[in-house]
Amino acid sequence: MIYSRIAGTGRYLPERILSNRELESMVDTTEEWIRTRTGIERRHIAADNQATSDLAEQAARQAMDAAGVTADDIDFLVVGTTTPDLIFPNVGCLVQRRLGIHGCPAFSLEAACSGFIYALTMADRFVASGAAKCALVIGAETLSRIVDWSDRSTCVLFGDGAGAVVLKPADEPGLLSCHLGADGHYGDLLYHPYGTSRPQKPEDTAQPFIQMKGNEVFKVAVKTLEGIVDQALSANNLERSAIDWLIPHQANIRIIQATARRLDMPMEKVVLTLPDHGNTSAASVPIALDVAVRDGRVKRGDLLLLEAFGGGLTWGSALVRY
Ligand code: ACO
């Protein structure tokens, strides 16, 4: 039996930091409101000459170094993103070219904030079936480009960044389980109103920015994430106490606290990077994982529960023996 395991992690956050205080001069908000209602203290914003693939490339290089692999080793490349550089080539192909990787499948997939968990699941299936021997999995976003900077209900939440992992085959698991889900019926709670093929109607007045019914998303997120946690544990016959680290999607401290309560887990066992970068959508879980690996909290052999929830609505979890 072949399993996949995480061989290396990496991340990249753009240099420019936008603090809560700076936002006070942009919209009608306060540093205190943002911090207490969301847990966010600052976010990183991509430079004018940086696109999603630039951020993804940096995170990928770190993950490849950490895993001790080169461009010649990578035989599967997937990027979770909602903010691709172009309609096509896809971000996977753009990153593939930058890294000097040739010939392997390279693609991006769109599942909003759940994009990394979706991408990790695809890569796991390829590695565990023997179809790939070294998969590069990236979550990368430049959400600052699709945020309305005059809308206080959304602009305080989002930031730019990228995270990546390299998956390799192993005799022991590795990725113990992945569970994905979606419910398109909730699509209008969180969406971007413009694409490429939907004909515009005269009554379409929405601006080309993220539209969100935050309060309603919040409620569905808390309920769904409780279900995800129970599903991952029962599929693996595990007690809540078996989990060493919860590595959640970093959207709102109150959503994360609710999930931790469901797991009976003290917040010291939750990897929380939200204050430093806000909601980076598909990038948030691999960024948090990389932070905890590099600062020594997450050690080989630890049991990690990764989970995410986002636009679509989409959700997913991965239970990982690191
Ligand atoms: N500063 C000050 N006041 C604000 C701000 C702000 N930045 N934003 C909203 N308010 C006000 C509202 O206008 C409202 O005022 P009112 O009572 O006078 O009408 C009040 O604060 C409360 O607004 P709510 O929307 O009810 O605030 P809530 O406590 O729900 O927090 C938030 C809003 C932070 C957006 C929360 O609902 C949330 O985190 N939702 C989930 C977001 C999420 O997880 N998204 C999924 C992933 S994103 C993706 O997939 C791309």
Short mmCIF file of C-alpha atoms and ligand atoms in Angstrom, two decimals:
data_model
loop_
_atom_site.label_atom_id
_atom_site.label_comp_id
_atom_site.label_asym_id
_atom_site.label_seq_id
_atom_site.Cartn_x
_atom_site.Cartn_y
_atom_site.Cartn_z
CA MET A 1 0.00 0.00 0.00
CA ILE A 2 1.34 3.45 -0.92
CA TYR A 3 0.52 6.50 1.17
CA SER A 4 1.41 10.13 0.67
CA ARG A 5 3.28 12.18 3.26
CA ILE A 6 4.25 15.81 3.55
CA ALA A 7 7.97 16.01 2.82
CA GLY A 8 8.41 19.79 3.03
CA THR A 9 6.52 23.05 3.52
CA GLY A 10 6.99 26.69 2.50
CA ARG A 11 5.29 30.09 2.49
CA TYR A 12 5.56 33.59 1.16
CA LEU A 13 3.92 36.80 2.35
CA PRO A 14 4.44 40.05 0.41
CA GLU A 15 6.57 42.74 2.08
CA ARG A 16 3.95 45.46 2.29
CA ILE A 17 2.02 45.25 5.57
CA LEU A 18 -1.31 47.03 5.98
CA SER A 19 -2.17 47.53 9.65
CA ASN A 20 -5.58 47.93 11.25
CA ARG A 21 -4.59 51.49 12.14
CA GLU A 22 -3.99 52.34 8.48
CA LEU A 23 -7.44 50.97 7.65
CA GLU A 24 -8.92 53.48 10.11
CA SER A 25 -7.93 56.22 7.66
CA MET A 26 -9.42 54.37 4.68
CA VAL A 27 -12.89 53.32 5.93
CA ASP A 28 -15.17 53.95 8.90
CA THR A 29 -13.66 51.36 11.27
CA THR A 30 -11.46 51.06 14.32
CA GLU A 31 -8.39 49.00 15.13
CA GLU A 32 -10.30 47.63 18.12
CA TRP A 33 -13.38 46.56 16.09
CA ILE A 34 -11.27 44.65 13.58
CA ARG A 35 -9.15 42.95 16.25
CA THR A 36 -12.00 41.94 18.55
CA ARG A 37 -14.56 40.93 15.87
CA THR A 38 -12.09 39.08 13.61
CA GLY A 39 -8.75 38.49 15.39
CA ILE A 40 -6.89 40.17 12.52
CA GLU A 41 -4.14 42.72 13.28
CA ARG A 42 -2.47 43.20 9.91
CA ARG A 43 -2.45 41.81 6.38
CA HIS A 44 0.14 41.64 3.58
CA ILE A 45 -0.54 43.25 0.22
CA ALA A 46 1.13 42.18 -3.05
CA ALA A 47 3.22 44.83 -4.82
CA ASP A 48 1.88 46.25 -8.09
CA ASN A 49 4.25 44.03 -10.06
CA GLN A 50 3.39 40.84 -8.14
CA ALA A 51 0.71 38.41 -9.33
CA THR A 52 -0.54 35.21 -7.70
CA SER A 53 2.05 33.09 -9.55
CA ASP A 54 4.88 35.23 -8.12
CA LEU A 55 3.74 34.51 -4.58
CA ALA A 56 3.16 30.84 -5.41
CA GLU A 57 6.65 30.49 -6.88
CA GLN A 58 8.33 31.76 -3.70
CA ALA A 59 6.33 29.43 -1.44
CA ALA A 60 7.01 26.50 -3.79
CA ARG A 61 10.77 27.11 -3.79
CA GLN A 62 10.82 27.01 0.03
CA ALA A 63 8.77 23.81 0.16
CA MET A 64 11.01 22.13 -2.44
CA ASP A 65 14.15 23.13 -0.49
CA ALA A 66 12.64 21.80 2.73
CA ALA A 67 11.76 18.51 1.01
CA GLY A 68 15.19 18.28 -0.66
CA VAL A 69 13.71 17.97 -4.15
CA THR A 70 14.51 19.73 -7.43
CA ALA A 71 12.46 20.75 -10.45
CA ASP A 72 13.35 17.43 -12.10
CA ASP A 73 11.65 15.52 -9.28
CA ILE A 74 8.23 17.23 -9.48
CA ASP A 75 5.76 15.15 -11.50
CA PHE A 76 2.43 16.72 -10.42
CA LEU A 77 1.65 20.37 -9.75
CA VAL A 78 -1.61 21.85 -8.51
CA VAL A 79 -2.45 25.35 -7.25
CA GLY A 80 -5.58 26.23 -5.30
CA THR A 81 -6.50 29.83 -6.09
CA THR A 82 -9.46 32.13 -6.60
CA THR A 83 -7.31 34.92 -8.02
CA PRO A 84 -5.45 33.52 -11.04
CA ASP A 85 -3.03 35.82 -12.92
CA LEU A 86 -4.88 35.16 -16.20
CA ILE A 87 -7.83 33.14 -17.46
CA PHE A 88 -5.20 30.92 -19.01
CA PRO A 89 -2.50 29.64 -18.92
CA ASN A 90 -3.50 28.43 -15.48
CA VAL A 91 -1.40 29.38 -12.46
CA GLY A 92 -0.03 25.82 -12.27
CA CYS A 93 1.48 26.19 -15.74
CA LEU A 94 2.85 29.67 -14.94
CA VAL A 95 4.57 28.34 -11.82
CA GLN A 96 5.77 25.24 -13.66
CA ARG A 97 7.55 27.42 -16.21
CA ARG A 98 9.17 29.66 -13.56
CA LEU A 99 10.47 26.67 -11.65
CA GLY A 100 11.85 24.97 -14.78
CA ILE A 101 9.60 21.93 -14.38
CA HIS A 102 8.81 20.16 -17.66
CA GLY A 103 6.04 17.86 -18.81
CA CYS A 104 4.11 17.00 -15.66
CA PRO A 105 0.40 17.82 -15.26
CA ALA A 106 0.03 21.36 -13.95
CA PHE A 107 -3.29 23.01 -13.18
CA SER A 108 -5.12 25.28 -10.81
CA LEU A 109 -8.43 24.68 -9.14
CA GLU A 110 -10.98 27.06 -7.71
CA ALA A 111 -12.62 26.25 -4.42
CA ALA A 112 -12.16 29.64 -2.71
CA CYS A 113 -10.83 29.25 0.85
CA SER A 114 -11.02 25.45 0.61
CA GLY A 115 -8.76 25.48 -2.46
CA PHE A 116 -5.68 24.11 -0.71
CA ILE A 117 -7.54 21.21 0.94
CA TYR A 118 -9.10 20.37 -2.45
CA ALA A 119 -5.66 20.55 -4.13
CA LEU A 120 -4.04 18.45 -1.40
CA THR A 121 -6.74 15.80 -1.85
CA MET A 122 -6.12 15.64 -5.63
CA ALA A 123 -2.37 15.31 -5.08
CA ASP A 124 -2.85 12.65 -2.39
CA ARG A 125 -4.92 10.55 -4.81
CA PHE A 126 -2.19 10.72 -7.46
CA VAL A 127 0.65 9.90 -5.05
CA ALA A 128 -1.25 7.16 -3.19
CA SER A 129 -2.21 5.48 -6.49
CA GLY A 130 1.38 5.49 -7.70
CA ALA A 131 0.58 7.92 -10.54
CA ALA A 132 2.86 10.60 -9.07
CA LYS A 133 6.03 10.38 -6.99
CA CYS A 134 6.57 13.98 -6.06
CA ALA A 135 3.65 16.40 -5.99
CA LEU A 136 3.86 20.16 -5.48
CA VAL A 137 0.69 21.52 -3.87
CA ILE A 138 0.22 25.27 -3.53
CA GLY A 139 -2.42 27.64 -2.19
CA ALA A 140 -1.88 31.21 -3.41
CA GLU A 141 -3.98 34.36 -3.55
CA THR A 142 -3.90 38.08 -4.32
CA LEU A 143 -7.30 38.86 -2.81
CA SER A 144 -6.36 42.54 -2.47
CA ARG A 145 -7.09 42.79 -6.20
CA ILE A 146 -10.76 41.79 -5.80
CA VAL A 147 -11.55 43.59 -2.55
CA ASP A 148 -13.49 46.85 -2.50
CA TRP A 149 -11.19 49.07 -0.43
CA SER A 150 -14.09 51.37 0.39
CA ASP A 151 -16.27 48.56 1.86
CA ARG A 152 -15.50 48.19 5.57
CA SER A 153 -17.44 44.94 5.85
CA THR A 154 -14.97 43.07 3.60
CA CYS A 155 -11.75 45.05 3.13
CA VAL A 156 -10.59 44.58 6.72
CA LEU A 157 -10.72 40.77 6.35
CA PHE A 158 -8.54 39.76 3.44
CA GLY A 159 -4.84 39.64 2.55
CA ASP A 160 -2.37 38.20 0.04
CA GLY A 161 -0.01 35.25 0.45
CA ALA A 162 1.00 31.74 -0.59
CA GLY A 163 1.81 28.43 1.07
CA ALA A 164 3.02 25.15 -0.38
CA VAL A 165 3.80 21.53 0.45
CA VAL A 166 5.63 18.72 -1.33
CA LEU A 167 3.97 15.30 -1.12
CA LYS A 168 6.00 12.12 -1.56
CA PRO A 169 5.13 8.42 -1.31
CA ALA A 170 5.61 6.58 1.99
CA ASP A 171 5.00 3.13 3.45
CA GLU A 172 3.19 4.59 6.46
CA PRO A 173 0.38 7.18 6.34
CA GLY A 174 0.88 10.27 5.84
CA LEU A 175 -2.42 11.61 4.84
CA LEU A 176 -4.85 9.47 6.83
CA SER A 177 -7.99 10.90 5.26
CA CYS A 178 -9.34 13.79 3.21
CA HIS A 179 -13.00 14.80 3.17
CA LEU A 180 -14.39 17.37 0.75
CA GLY A 181 -17.83 18.91 0.46
CA ALA A 182 -19.78 21.74 -1.15
CA ASP A 183 -23.26 23.21 -1.29
CA GLY A 184 -23.86 25.47 -4.27
CA HIS A 185 -27.22 26.48 -2.85
CA TYR A 186 -25.37 28.87 -0.54
CA GLY A 187 -23.46 30.45 -3.45
CA ASP A 188 -24.97 33.89 -3.03
CA LEU A 189 -23.70 34.27 0.54
CA LEU A 190 -20.15 34.81 -0.71
CA TYR A 191 -19.20 35.43 -4.33
CA HIS A 192 -17.52 37.59 -6.93
CA PRO A 193 -20.10 38.84 -9.44
CA TYR A 194 -17.91 38.89 -12.56
CA GLY A 195 -16.41 36.13 -14.67
CA THR A 196 -15.90 35.53 -18.34
CA SER A 197 -18.95 33.84 -19.79
CA ARG A 198 -22.07 34.97 -17.95
CA PRO A 199 -23.87 37.60 -20.04
CA GLN A 200 -24.25 40.86 -18.14
CA LYS A 201 -27.78 42.17 -17.75
CA PRO A 202 -28.72 45.85 -17.51
CA GLU A 203 -29.82 45.28 -13.91
CA ASP A 204 -26.37 43.96 -12.94
CA THR A 205 -25.09 46.77 -10.77
CA ALA A 206 -22.69 44.92 -8.48
CA GLN A 207 -19.14 46.18 -8.41
CA PRO A 208 -16.35 43.76 -9.44
CA PHE A 209 -15.43 42.93 -5.86
CA ILE A 210 -16.02 40.21 -3.25
CA GLN A 211 -19.64 40.30 -2.06
CA MET A 212 -20.32 38.67 1.29
CA LYS A 213 -23.20 38.27 3.73
CA GLY A 214 -20.66 37.92 6.53
CA ASN A 215 -23.02 37.13 9.35
CA GLU A 216 -24.78 34.35 7.46
CA VAL A 217 -21.48 32.88 6.23
CA PHE A 218 -20.31 32.92 9.84
CA LYS A 219 -23.23 30.79 11.04
CA VAL A 220 -22.97 28.22 8.24
CA ALA A 221 -19.18 28.07 8.72
CA VAL A 222 -19.41 27.24 12.44
CA LYS A 223 -22.05 24.55 11.90
CA THR A 224 -20.30 22.97 8.91
CA LEU A 225 -16.88 22.95 10.55
CA GLU A 226 -18.29 21.11 13.56
CA GLY A 227 -19.53 18.42 11.17
CA ILE A 228 -16.18 18.26 9.36
CA VAL A 229 -14.31 17.67 12.59
CA ASP A 230 -16.64 14.87 13.68
CA GLN A 231 -16.48 13.29 10.21
CA ALA A 232 -12.65 13.21 10.16
CA LEU A 233 -12.45 11.72 13.65
CA SER A 234 -15.08 9.04 13.17
CA ALA A 235 -13.70 7.99 9.75
CA ASN A 236 -10.41 7.26 11.50
CA ASN A 237 -11.85 5.85 14.75
CA LEU A 238 -10.08 8.53 16.71
CA GLU A 239 -10.94 10.36 19.91
CA ARG A 240 -10.75 14.13 19.98
CA SER A 241 -7.76 13.88 22.31
CA ALA A 242 -5.70 12.18 19.58
CA ILE A 243 -5.27 15.41 17.64
CA ASP A 244 -2.00 17.19 18.46
CA TRP A 245 -2.62 20.33 16.37
CA LEU A 246 -5.62 21.96 14.74
CA ILE A 247 -4.53 23.89 11.65
CA PRO A 248 -7.67 25.73 10.57
CA HIS A 249 -8.47 28.07 7.74
CA GLN A 250 -7.65 31.51 9.13
CA ALA A 251 -10.82 33.55 8.53
CA ASN A 252 -12.11 34.68 11.91
CA ILE A 253 -10.87 33.98 15.44
CA ARG A 254 -14.43 33.34 16.64
CA ILE A 255 -14.99 30.62 14.01
CA ILE A 256 -11.65 29.02 14.96
CA GLN A 257 -12.50 29.13 18.68
CA ALA A 258 -15.83 27.40 18.01
CA THR A 259 -14.07 24.57 16.15
CA ALA A 260 -11.49 24.23 18.94
CA ARG A 261 -14.33 23.97 21.48
CA ARG A 262 -15.88 21.16 19.42
CA LEU A 263 -12.54 19.32 19.68
CA ASP A 264 -12.20 20.10 23.41
CA MET A 265 -8.91 21.59 22.41
CA PRO A 266 -7.20 24.47 24.24
CA MET A 267 -6.24 27.37 21.96
CA GLU A 268 -2.56 26.56 22.68
CA LYS A 269 -3.06 23.52 20.43
CA VAL A 270 -4.47 25.61 17.60
CA VAL A 271 -2.07 27.12 15.08
CA LEU A 272 -3.21 30.71 14.80
CA THR A 273 -1.53 32.93 12.21
CA LEU A 274 -4.62 34.99 11.41
CA PRO A 275 -3.44 38.11 13.34
CA ASP A 276 -0.43 38.43 11.01
CA HIS A 277 -2.06 38.02 7.60
CA GLY A 278 -5.87 37.98 7.80
CA ASN A 279 -7.88 35.73 5.49
CA THR A 280 -5.59 34.63 2.64
CA SER A 281 -8.21 32.16 1.33
CA ALA A 282 -6.57 29.10 -0.28
CA ALA A 283 -3.17 30.14 1.09
CA SER A 284 -4.12 30.24 4.75
CA VAL A 285 -3.86 26.57 5.77
CA PRO A 286 -0.44 25.90 4.15
CA ILE A 287 0.89 29.20 5.54
CA ALA A 288 -0.20 28.21 9.07
CA LEU A 289 1.25 24.72 8.64
CA ASP A 290 4.59 26.10 7.49
CA VAL A 291 4.75 28.57 10.38
CA ALA A 292 4.18 25.79 12.93
CA VAL A 293 6.67 23.42 11.24
CA ARG A 294 9.39 26.06 11.06
CA ASP A 295 8.95 27.34 14.62
CA GLY A 296 9.20 23.75 15.90
CA ARG A 297 5.66 23.34 17.24
CA VAL A 298 4.69 20.68 14.70
CA LYS A 299 7.05 17.72 14.88
CA ARG A 300 7.36 14.54 12.84
CA GLY A 301 4.78 12.02 14.06
CA ASP A 302 2.28 14.65 15.25
CA LEU A 303 -1.36 14.23 14.24
CA LEU A 304 -2.71 17.35 12.50
CA LEU A 305 -6.27 18.24 11.56
CA LEU A 306 -6.36 20.67 8.64
CA GLU A 307 -9.72 22.20 7.76
CA ALA A 308 -11.17 24.95 5.61
CA PHE A 309 -14.44 26.54 4.62
CA GLY A 310 -15.15 29.14 1.93
CA GLY A 311 -17.05 30.50 -1.03
CA GLY A 312 -19.11 28.09 -3.09
CA LEU A 313 -19.83 27.18 -0.40
CA THR A 314 -17.02 24.63 -0.16
CA TRP A 315 -15.32 22.87 2.71
CA GLY A 316 -12.83 20.15 3.47
CA SER A 317 -10.55 18.49 5.99
CA ALA A 318 -7.33 16.51 5.93
CA LEU A 319 -6.08 14.39 8.80
CA VAL A 320 -2.32 14.22 8.57
CA ARG A 321 0.34 12.25 10.43
CA TYR A 322 3.17 14.74 9.86
N1 ACO B 1 -15.71 48.31 11.34
C1 ACO B 1 -16.69 48.72 12.15
N2 ACO B 1 -17.94 48.24 12.08
C2 ACO B 1 -18.19 47.31 11.15
C3 ACO B 1 -17.22 46.84 10.25
C4 ACO B 1 -15.93 47.38 10.37
N3 ACO B 1 -14.90 46.98 9.60
N4 ACO B 1 -17.78 45.92 9.45
C5 ACO B 1 -19.06 45.80 9.81
N5 ACO B 1 -19.33 46.66 10.82
C6 ACO B 1 -20.58 46.88 11.51
C7 ACO B 1 -21.80 46.52 10.68
O1 ACO B 1 -22.15 47.57 9.82
C8 ACO B 1 -22.83 46.29 11.76
O2 ACO B 1 -23.31 47.54 12.18
P1 ACO B 1 -24.88 47.72 12.56
O3 ACO B 1 -25.11 46.81 13.73
O4 ACO B 1 -24.96 49.17 12.89
O5 ACO B 1 -25.64 47.31 11.34
C9 ACO B 1 -22.02 45.68 12.92
O6 ACO B 1 -20.64 46.03 12.65
C10 ACO B 1 -22.16 44.18 13.02
O7 ACO B 1 -22.00 43.63 11.70
P2 ACO B 1 -22.00 42.06 11.47
O8 ACO B 1 -21.80 41.78 10.02
O9 ACO B 1 -23.20 41.47 12.14
O10 ACO B 1 -20.69 41.67 12.31
P3 ACO B 1 -20.15 40.24 12.65
O11 ACO B 1 -19.95 40.15 14.10
O12 ACO B 1 -20.91 39.13 11.97
O13 ACO B 1 -18.69 40.26 12.00
C11 ACO B 1 -17.56 39.41 10.05
C12 ACO B 1 -18.55 40.44 10.60
C13 ACO B 1 -16.21 39.67 10.71
C14 ACO B 1 -17.48 39.58 8.55
C15 ACO B 1 -18.03 37.97 10.40
O14 ACO B 1 -19.39 37.84 10.08
C16 ACO B 1 -17.26 36.89 9.67
O15 ACO B 1 -16.09 36.67 9.94
N6 ACO B 1 -17.94 36.15 8.77
C17 ACO B 1 -17.34 34.98 8.11
C18 ACO B 1 -16.38 35.34 7.05
C19 ACO B 1 -15.83 34.06 6.44
O16 ACO B 1 -15.48 33.12 7.15
N7 ACO B 1 -15.81 33.95 5.14
C20 ACO B 1 -15.49 32.62 4.54
C21 ACO B 1 -14.23 32.55 3.93
S1 ACO B 1 -13.88 33.82 2.78
C22 ACO B 1 -13.75 33.10 1.19
O17 ACO B 1 -14.10 31.99 0.95
C23 ACO B 1 -13.15 33.99 0.10
#
